[in-house]
């Protein structure tokens, strides 16, 4: 009898450990500091779990040598290849500018005024810099159409290639090609389109119901087989879902993106700590809705709100699976996509 109890206990423990490993693989997290403290929670997490990835911000960057050492250290700690990402779009979202010794990636708006050959040269320089520094994931390019001239977060910031879907596709495709030439994965964002909004989802609830148009989907449709990941936007559109913003919407992610548009790759959320999510949903509500909607990887930048330890999120999601609020099948599905993505060639130092 004792042997049976011991065996059942062992099997339950292995099942729980495997579940936590799979959940960890679904997380991309940010952290403070320019070096890794051996006693930090991030180091402990990476050593214990196959964490999906990390994202670096300007606060993590000091010099090229320091960044290279940091990414090398991160990969040395991991149990399996780690995604090391950064927002390197160009223009106002140019994280590498502070360490690039004068080299800057032009904004999407400026790139779109160039000949394709010139644009490709700029993007190849960016991709080579990312590779050299140890990044294997770039949260770019932006596929949003510049439909609202007063849109601060995308249009007035120069982050869009323009209002013409064909032009956006052409230049976003050049960026993806350049990243792929250097083994860097690309993230097409922000699905289903943030360029017509009047508000900023970083700050709070952003409703595009009266401004969004279906042709904002065209760049995502055209590039769905080329991009490695698609990032969901935290925008609300009652014509697509009467209750939830895109990141939390099964109608937007599961039905529109997956079933109708045929996208089969990884979906990553925009930062789950942005105001549109954080101010309207608890962490419990947000992760349940996002994962059940079809989001495969959850991004917690730990930059614009109180930081969450990765293990806190892992434990929460594990408990939600055990309670039946998230199905194990959904966790397995996300992991199949993530593991397929990680089998693609990218810098693994």
JSON list of N, CA and C in Angstrom, two decimals, residues 38-67:
[
{"chain": "A", "resi": 38, "resn": "UNK", "atom": "N", "xyz": [23.55, 36.64, -8.66]},
{"chain": "A", "resi": 38, "resn": "UNK", "atom": "CA", "xyz": [23.39, 35.19, -8.52]},
{"chain": "A", "resi": 38, "resn": "UNK", "atom": "C", "xyz": [22.22, 34.81, -7.63]},
{"chain": "A", "resi": 39, "resn": "UNK", "atom": "N", "xyz": [21.83, 35.73, -6.74]},
{"chain": "A", "resi": 39, "resn": "UNK", "atom": "CA", "xyz": [20.73, 35.44, -5.81]},
{"chain": "A", "resi": 39, "resn": "UNK", "atom": "C", "xyz": [19.39, 36.02, -6.27]},
{"chain": "A", "resi": 40, "resn": "UNK", "atom": "N", "xyz": [19.35, 36.58, -7.47]},
{"chain": "A", "resi": 40, "resn": "UNK", "atom": "CA", "xyz": [18.11, 37.21, -7.93]},
{"chain": "A", "resi": 40, "resn": "UNK", "atom": "C", "xyz": [17.06, 36.16, -8.25]},
{"chain": "A", "resi": 41, "resn": "UNK", "atom": "N", "xyz": [15.80, 36.59, -8.18]},
{"chain": "A", "resi": 41, "resn": "UNK", "atom": "CA", "xyz": [14.71, 35.66, -8.48]},
{"chain": "A", "resi": 41, "resn": "UNK", "atom": "C", "xyz": [14.75, 35.22, -9.94]},
{"chain": "A", "resi": 42, "resn": "UNK", "atom": "N", "xyz": [15.20, 36.10, -10.84]},
{"chain": "A", "resi": 42, "resn": "UNK", "atom": "CA", "xyz": [15.27, 35.73, -12.25]},
{"chain": "A", "resi": 42, "resn": "UNK", "atom": "C", "xyz": [16.28, 34.61, -12.47]},
{"chain": "A", "resi": 43, "resn": "UNK", "atom": "N", "xyz": [17.44, 34.72, -11.86]},
{"chain": "A", "resi": 43, "resn": "UNK", "atom": "CA", "xyz": [18.46, 33.68, -11.99]},
{"chain": "A", "resi": 43, "resn": "UNK", "atom": "C", "xyz": [17.93, 32.35, -11.46]},
{"chain": "A", "resi": 44, "resn": "UNK", "atom": "N", "xyz": [17.29, 32.40, -10.31]},
{"chain": "A", "resi": 44, "resn": "UNK", "atom": "CA", "xyz": [16.73, 31.17, -9.73]},
{"chain": "A", "resi": 44, "resn": "UNK", "atom": "C", "xyz": [15.68, 30.56, -10.67]},
{"chain": "A", "resi": 45, "resn": "UNK", "atom": "N", "xyz": [14.85, 31.42, -11.25]},
{"chain": "A", "resi": 45, "resn": "UNK", "atom": "CA", "xyz": [13.81, 30.93, -12.16]},
{"chain": "A", "resi": 45, "resn": "UNK", "atom": "C", "xyz": [14.41, 30.27, -13.39]},
{"chain": "A", "resi": 46, "resn": "UNK", "atom": "N", "xyz": [15.40, 30.92, -14.01]},
{"chain": "A", "resi": 46, "resn": "UNK", "atom": "CA", "xyz": [16.00, 30.38, -15.23]},
{"chain": "A", "resi": 46, "resn": "UNK", "atom": "C", "xyz": [16.71, 29.06, -14.95]},
{"chain": "A", "resi": 47, "resn": "UNK", "atom": "N", "xyz": [17.31, 28.95, -13.78]},
{"chain": "A", "resi": 47, "resn": "UNK", "atom": "CA", "xyz": [17.98, 27.70, -13.43]},
{"chain": "A", "resi": 47, "resn": "UNK", "atom": "C", "xyz": [16.98, 26.58, -13.15]},
{"chain": "A", "resi": 48, "resn": "UNK", "atom": "N", "xyz": [15.83, 26.95, -12.63]},
{"chain": "A", "resi": 48, "resn": "UNK", "atom": "CA", "xyz": [14.84, 25.94, -12.23]},
{"chain": "A", "resi": 48, "resn": "UNK", "atom": "C", "xyz": [13.90, 25.55, -13.36]},
{"chain": "A", "resi": 49, "resn": "UNK", "atom": "N", "xyz": [13.52, 26.54, -14.17]},
{"chain": "A", "resi": 49, "resn": "UNK", "atom": "CA", "xyz": [12.50, 26.32, -15.20]},
{"chain": "A", "resi": 49, "resn": "UNK", "atom": "C", "xyz": [13.03, 26.68, -16.60]},
{"chain": "A", "resi": 50, "resn": "UNK", "atom": "N", "xyz": [12.44, 26.08, -17.65]},
{"chain": "A", "resi": 50, "resn": "UNK", "atom": "CA", "xyz": [12.78, 26.48, -19.02]},
{"chain": "A", "resi": 50, "resn": "UNK", "atom": "C", "xyz": [12.02, 27.76, -19.41]},
{"chain": "A", "resi": 51, "resn": "UNK", "atom": "N", "xyz": [12.39, 28.87, -18.80]},
{"chain": "A", "resi": 51, "resn": "UNK", "atom": "CA", "xyz": [11.70, 30.14, -19.04]},
{"chain": "A", "resi": 51, "resn": "UNK", "atom": "C", "xyz": [11.66, 30.45, -20.54]},
{"chain": "A", "resi": 52, "resn": "UNK", "atom": "N", "xyz": [10.52, 30.98, -21.00]},
{"chain": "A", "resi": 52, "resn": "UNK", "atom": "CA", "xyz": [10.38, 31.28, -22.42]},
{"chain": "A", "resi": 52, "resn": "UNK", "atom": "C", "xyz": [11.36, 32.32, -22.91]},
{"chain": "A", "resi": 53, "resn": "UNK", "atom": "N", "xyz": [11.44, 33.44, -22.19]},
{"chain": "A", "resi": 53, "resn": "UNK", "atom": "CA", "xyz": [12.33, 34.49, -22.65]},
{"chain": "A", "resi": 53, "resn": "UNK", "atom": "C", "xyz": [12.41, 35.64, -21.68]},
{"chain": "A", "resi": 54, "resn": "UNK", "atom": "N", "xyz": [13.29, 36.57, -22.01]},
{"chain": "A", "resi": 54, "resn": "UNK", "atom": "CA", "xyz": [13.42, 37.82, -21.27]},
{"chain": "A", "resi": 54, "resn": "UNK", "atom": "C", "xyz": [13.39, 38.97, -22.27]},
{"chain": "A", "resi": 55, "resn": "UNK", "atom": "N", "xyz": [13.02, 40.13, -21.79]},
{"chain": "A", "resi": 55, "resn": "UNK", "atom": "CA", "xyz": [13.04, 41.34, -22.61]},
{"chain": "A", "resi": 55, "resn": "UNK", "atom": "C", "xyz": [13.92, 42.37, -21.92]},
{"chain": "A", "resi": 56, "resn": "UNK", "atom": "N", "xyz": [14.80, 43.00, -22.69]},
{"chain": "A", "resi": 56, "resn": "UNK", "atom": "CA", "xyz": [15.67, 44.04, -22.16]},
{"chain": "A", "resi": 56, "resn": "UNK", "atom": "C", "xyz": [15.17, 45.41, -22.60]},
{"chain": "A", "resi": 57, "resn": "UNK", "atom": "N", "xyz": [15.30, 46.37, -21.69]},
{"chain": "A", "resi": 57, "resn": "UNK", "atom": "CA", "xyz": [14.94, 47.76, -21.96]},
{"chain": "A", "resi": 57, "resn": "UNK", "atom": "C", "xyz": [16.18, 48.63, -21.81]},
{"chain": "A", "resi": 58, "resn": "UNK", "atom": "N", "xyz": [16.02, 49.93, -22.04]},
{"chain": "A", "resi": 58, "resn": "UNK", "atom": "CA", "xyz": [17.15, 50.85, -21.92]},
{"chain": "A", "resi": 58, "resn": "UNK", "atom": "C", "xyz": [17.80, 50.76, -20.55]},
{"chain": "A", "resi": 59, "resn": "UNK", "atom": "N", "xyz": [17.00, 50.49, -19.52]},
{"chain": "A", "resi": 59, "resn": "UNK", "atom": "CA", "xyz": [17.52, 50.41, -18.15]},
{"chain": "A", "resi": 59, "resn": "UNK", "atom": "C", "xyz": [18.51, 49.27, -17.98]},
{"chain": "A", "resi": 60, "resn": "UNK", "atom": "N", "xyz": [18.50, 48.30, -18.89]},
{"chain": "A", "resi": 60, "resn": "UNK", "atom": "CA", "xyz": [19.40, 47.15, -18.80]},
{"chain": "A", "resi": 60, "resn": "UNK", "atom": "C", "xyz": [20.67, 47.33, -19.62]},
{"chain": "A", "resi": 61, "resn": "UNK", "atom": "N", "xyz": [20.76, 48.44, -20.36]},
{"chain": "A", "resi": 61, "resn": "UNK", "atom": "CA", "xyz": [21.85, 48.64, -21.31]},
{"chain": "A", "resi": 61, "resn": "UNK", "atom": "C", "xyz": [22.79, 49.75, -20.86]},
{"chain": "A", "resi": 62, "resn": "UNK", "atom": "N", "xyz": [24.09, 49.47, -20.88]},
{"chain": "A", "resi": 62, "resn": "UNK", "atom": "CA", "xyz": [25.09, 50.48, -20.54]},
{"chain": "A", "resi": 62, "resn": "UNK", "atom": "C", "xyz": [26.13, 50.61, -21.64]},
{"chain": "A", "resi": 63, "resn": "UNK", "atom": "N", "xyz": [26.77, 49.51, -21.99]},
{"chain": "A", "resi": 63, "resn": "UNK", "atom": "CA", "xyz": [27.75, 49.48, -23.07]},
{"chain": "A", "resi": 63, "resn": "UNK", "atom": "C", "xyz": [27.52, 48.22, -23.90]},
{"chain": "A", "resi": 64, "resn": "UNK", "atom": "N", "xyz": [28.12, 48.19, -25.08]},
{"chain": "A", "resi": 64, "resn": "UNK", "atom": "CA", "xyz": [27.98, 47.00, -25.91]},
{"chain": "A", "resi": 64, "resn": "UNK", "atom": "C", "xyz": [28.60, 45.78, -25.24]},
{"chain": "A", "resi": 65, "resn": "UNK", "atom": "N", "xyz": [29.77, 45.96, -24.63]},
{"chain": "A", "resi": 65, "resn": "UNK", "atom": "CA", "xyz": [30.41, 44.83, -23.95]},
{"chain": "A", "resi": 65, "resn": "UNK", "atom": "C", "xyz": [29.56, 44.33, -22.79]},
{"chain": "A", "resi": 66, "resn": "UNK", "atom": "N", "xyz": [28.96, 45.26, -22.06]},
{"chain": "A", "resi": 66, "resn": "UNK", "atom": "CA", "xyz": [28.11, 44.86, -20.92]},
{"chain": "A", "resi": 66, "resn": "UNK", "atom": "C", "xyz": [26.89, 44.09, -21.40]},
{"chain": "A", "resi": 67, "resn": "UNK", "atom": "N", "xyz": [26.25, 44.56, -22.49]},
{"chain": "A", "resi": 67, "resn": "UNK", "atom": "CA", "xyz": [25.06, 43.88, -23.00]},
{"chain": "A", "resi": 67, "resn": "UNK", "atom": "C", "xyz": [25.43, 42.49, -23.52]}
]
